[in-house]
Amino acid sequence: MAADHDFDPVPPAVSIDTLSHSFGQGSMRRQVLENISLRINPGEVVLLTGPSGCGKTTLLTLIGALRTVQQGSVNVLGQRLNGAGRRSRQQVRRRIGMIFQGHNLLRCLTAEQNVQMGADLLPDLTYRARRNEARTWLRAVGLDDHQMGQLPHDLSGGQKQRVAIARALAAHPRLLLADEPTAALDSRTGREVVDLLKKLAREQACAVLMVTHDPRILDVADRLLQMEDGCLLPAVQ
Amino acid sequence: MKSPWQGRRIPLSWMLLTRQPVRLLVALAGISFAGILMFMQLGFRDGLFDASVTVHRLFDADLVLISPRSASSVRMAGFPRRRLIQTLADPSVEGVTPVHWGLMLWRNPETRRNRAILALGFNPDDPFFLDPGLAEQTGVLKQKGRILFDQLSRPEFGPIADWYNDGRVVETEIAGNRVRVEGLVSLGTSFGADGNLLTSTETFLDLMPQKSPGGIEVGLIRLQPGTDPDLAVARLQQRLPGDVTVLTKQGFIDFEQNYWKSSTSIGFIFTLGAAMGFVVGCVIVYQVLYTDVSDHLPEYATLMAMGYRISHLLGVVMREGFYLAALGYVPAYLAGQGLYWFVRDATKLPVGMDLPRAITVLVMILVMCMLSSLLAMRRLIDADPAEIF
């Protein structure tokens, strides 16, 4: 394994080895992930599907350093997450873009300010430069100047999800994690959002791991992973 | 190098507050209420203790002699007048003034009801007041049976000030003796005395025949400039027999305040009231901020997921607490002023806003707000962000 690593020209964006995770204590203990190993290369778009409750979101939050690793090893963007402290997990999160199921925009900020919260994480940029960055990304996801000044409350579901994508990309992530980004969208909008996501990620050479059980978008994937009952099924092409 | 202005970020804490005006108003109302509660209770308490020494403060004296049997301004015991004269033997004593001090029954000239009033008797040629205006008025007391009435006395003593200002001759009875109001002064009431009057030694002794002429209740001593009052107290106390106590003027004021603070239930109740005001204020502010932070917790968790540091988020919430405290303090301060005015008007007690109290309440609100915000953030510190979404 170690020898393998030395010959690798580019280190993987994500590499997971025999990861297990469970919730609850004692008799209430429930295993949600069992012996998962996977690898995602930079620039790769990977889709993760499976029935609900099979542990997809848990796996995603573990990769996103939002949960403490219990068993196994998780390496994300060159940082080992098992046993990592609060500070190093925060450092990793900075380089990961997150798109959540419920978009999770800040209700009190306009679309533009929401995206700028992402851009604000970039070091050594002036306020104006960060705002321009935010505007560029919002235009890239297809929002006009009027919509940029609106609160999430006044935007449609598709527009909110586009803002969430823009926010995730505004911090120049090396890895994008998306949890059912199309769940709240109709099929046409969902398709547009996913195509956009893939295009923008490609341009940034950013790896993408997308959890979905929307069969209509499976074809955007370079690779498809399937999960069932906490286990990763053998790869299908 | 970028300037701080260029490095600024979106004012998130301000946005969190102002984008929900109704919630902001409710929070501000809660915090203001807590502030008003504290202003009220502290004001009452300080007012009580201040009011008990309104008369004491008027004296132009460095040291004060009282009897060790005196408990407070409403129970002053007498001591031999010659003790005061004896102090003149000390080279640092410049002058002395004997003062008679006691409660008398004043008959309200309108309703003919009797009520206890605090009377001070002294030599009109030797007034001992710091206020020169007051000292000038005492000349009229040289005639027997004349008094100066405190127009800040409670209305139960009768419409004395109104009648006097209308030009009427205001006369009434004290212990069966006729007295005439020859002028008005402004001293102020206290918890012990609802009203005050000033008169000459002669009139005082006429009104209180049971007092021995050789005894006084208070002896005022003025020291030569540059004398250390504490040293003078020690020296005089040693020289004088044990039937007098020597106090500095501040000691005299403390003597009175301590009586109300520690020897009466009033002091205890008001101190407890001030403490309750603070506790209730804390609970209200904590509730308001805890609800606010809990409501935004998923958003803070999102920011953590994006890679913001926990210290950054704590800063956001602390600033939020700071803004709330600052904004909530303004109405609390104004309402406090209004309530003080109301209490002054109704009770004639010297309840007022002073700078130390204004600052105390501001600091307490600030501390409460910022501490509550931090306490409410504990969940975010302890939990993985994923558990909060």
Coordinates of C-alpha atoms in Angstrom, one line a residue, chain A residues 30-127:
Chain A
R30 CA -26.5 0.7 15.2
Q31 CA -23.8 0.2 12.6
V32 CA -24.3 2.6 9.7
L33 CA -21.0 2.2 7.8
E34 CA -19.1 -1.0 7.6
N35 CA -15.6 -1.5 6.2
I36 CA -15.7 1.1 3.5
S37 CA -12.7 1.7 1.3
L38 CA -12.7 4.1 -1.6
R39 CA -10.5 6.6 -3.5
I40 CA -11.4 9.7 -5.4
N41 CA -8.8 11.3 -7.7
P42 CA -8.5 15.0 -8.3
G43 CA -10.9 16.2 -10.9
E44 CA -13.0 13.1 -10.8
V45 CA -16.8 13.3 -10.6
V46 CA -18.2 10.4 -8.4
L47 CA -21.8 9.7 -7.7
L48 CA -22.9 7.8 -4.7
T49 CA -26.3 6.2 -4.8
G50 CA -28.3 3.8 -2.7
P51 CA -31.6 3.5 -0.8
S52 CA -32.3 6.1 1.9
G53 CA -30.9 5.2 5.3
C54 CA -28.0 3.3 3.9
G55 CA -25.4 5.7 5.3
K56 CA -24.6 7.9 2.3
T57 CA -25.0 11.2 4.2
T58 CA -22.9 9.8 7.1
L59 CA -20.1 8.9 4.7
L60 CA -20.3 12.4 3.2
T61 CA -20.2 14.2 6.5
L62 CA -17.2 12.0 7.6
I63 CA -15.3 13.0 4.5
G64 CA -16.3 16.6 5.0
A65 CA -14.7 16.5 8.5
L66 CA -18.1 17.3 10.1
R67 CA -18.0 14.1 12.2
T68 CA -15.4 12.4 14.2
V69 CA -13.9 9.3 12.6
Q70 CA -14.5 6.3 14.9
Q71 CA -12.8 3.4 13.1
G72 CA -10.6 3.1 10.0
S73 CA -8.7 5.8 8.2
V74 CA -9.9 8.8 6.2
N75 CA -7.5 11.0 4.2
V76 CA -8.9 14.1 2.6
L77 CA -6.7 16.5 0.5
G78 CA -3.6 15.1 2.2
Q79 CA -4.8 15.5 5.7
R80 CA -5.5 12.5 7.9
L81 CA -8.9 12.9 9.6
N82 CA -8.9 10.0 12.0
G83 CA -7.6 11.4 15.2
A84 CA -7.3 14.9 13.8
G85 CA -7.9 17.9 16.1
R86 CA -10.4 20.6 15.8
R87 CA -8.0 23.0 14.2
S88 CA -6.8 20.7 11.5
R89 CA -10.4 19.6 10.7
Q90 CA -11.3 23.2 10.3
Q91 CA -8.3 23.7 8.0
V92 CA -9.5 20.8 5.8
R93 CA -13.1 22.1 5.7
R94 CA -11.8 25.4 4.3
R95 CA -10.6 23.5 1.2
I96 CA -13.8 21.5 0.8
G97 CA -16.9 23.0 -0.8
M98 CA -20.2 21.7 0.7
I99 CA -23.6 21.7 -0.9
F100 CA -26.3 20.6 1.4
Q101 CA -29.7 19.0 0.8
G102 CA -31.5 21.9 2.3
H103 CA -29.2 24.5 0.7
N104 CA -28.5 25.9 4.2
L105 CA -28.1 29.5 3.1
L106 CA -28.0 32.2 5.8
R107 CA -31.5 33.6 5.9
C108 CA -30.4 37.0 7.0
L109 CA -28.0 37.6 4.1
T110 CA -28.7 38.4 0.4
A111 CA -27.6 35.9 -2.3
E112 CA -24.6 38.0 -3.0
Q113 CA -23.6 38.2 0.7
N114 CA -24.1 34.4 1.1
V115 CA -21.7 33.7 -1.7
Q116 CA -19.3 36.3 -0.3
M117 CA -19.3 34.4 3.0
G118 CA -17.6 31.7 1.0
A119 CA -15.2 34.1 -0.7
D120 CA -14.4 35.7 2.6
L121 CA -12.5 32.6 3.5
L122 CA -9.9 33.4 0.8
P123 CA -6.9 35.0 2.3
D124 CA -5.3 38.3 1.2
L125 CA -8.2 39.6 -0.8
T126 CA -9.7 43.1 -0.4
Y127 CA -13.4 43.4 0.4

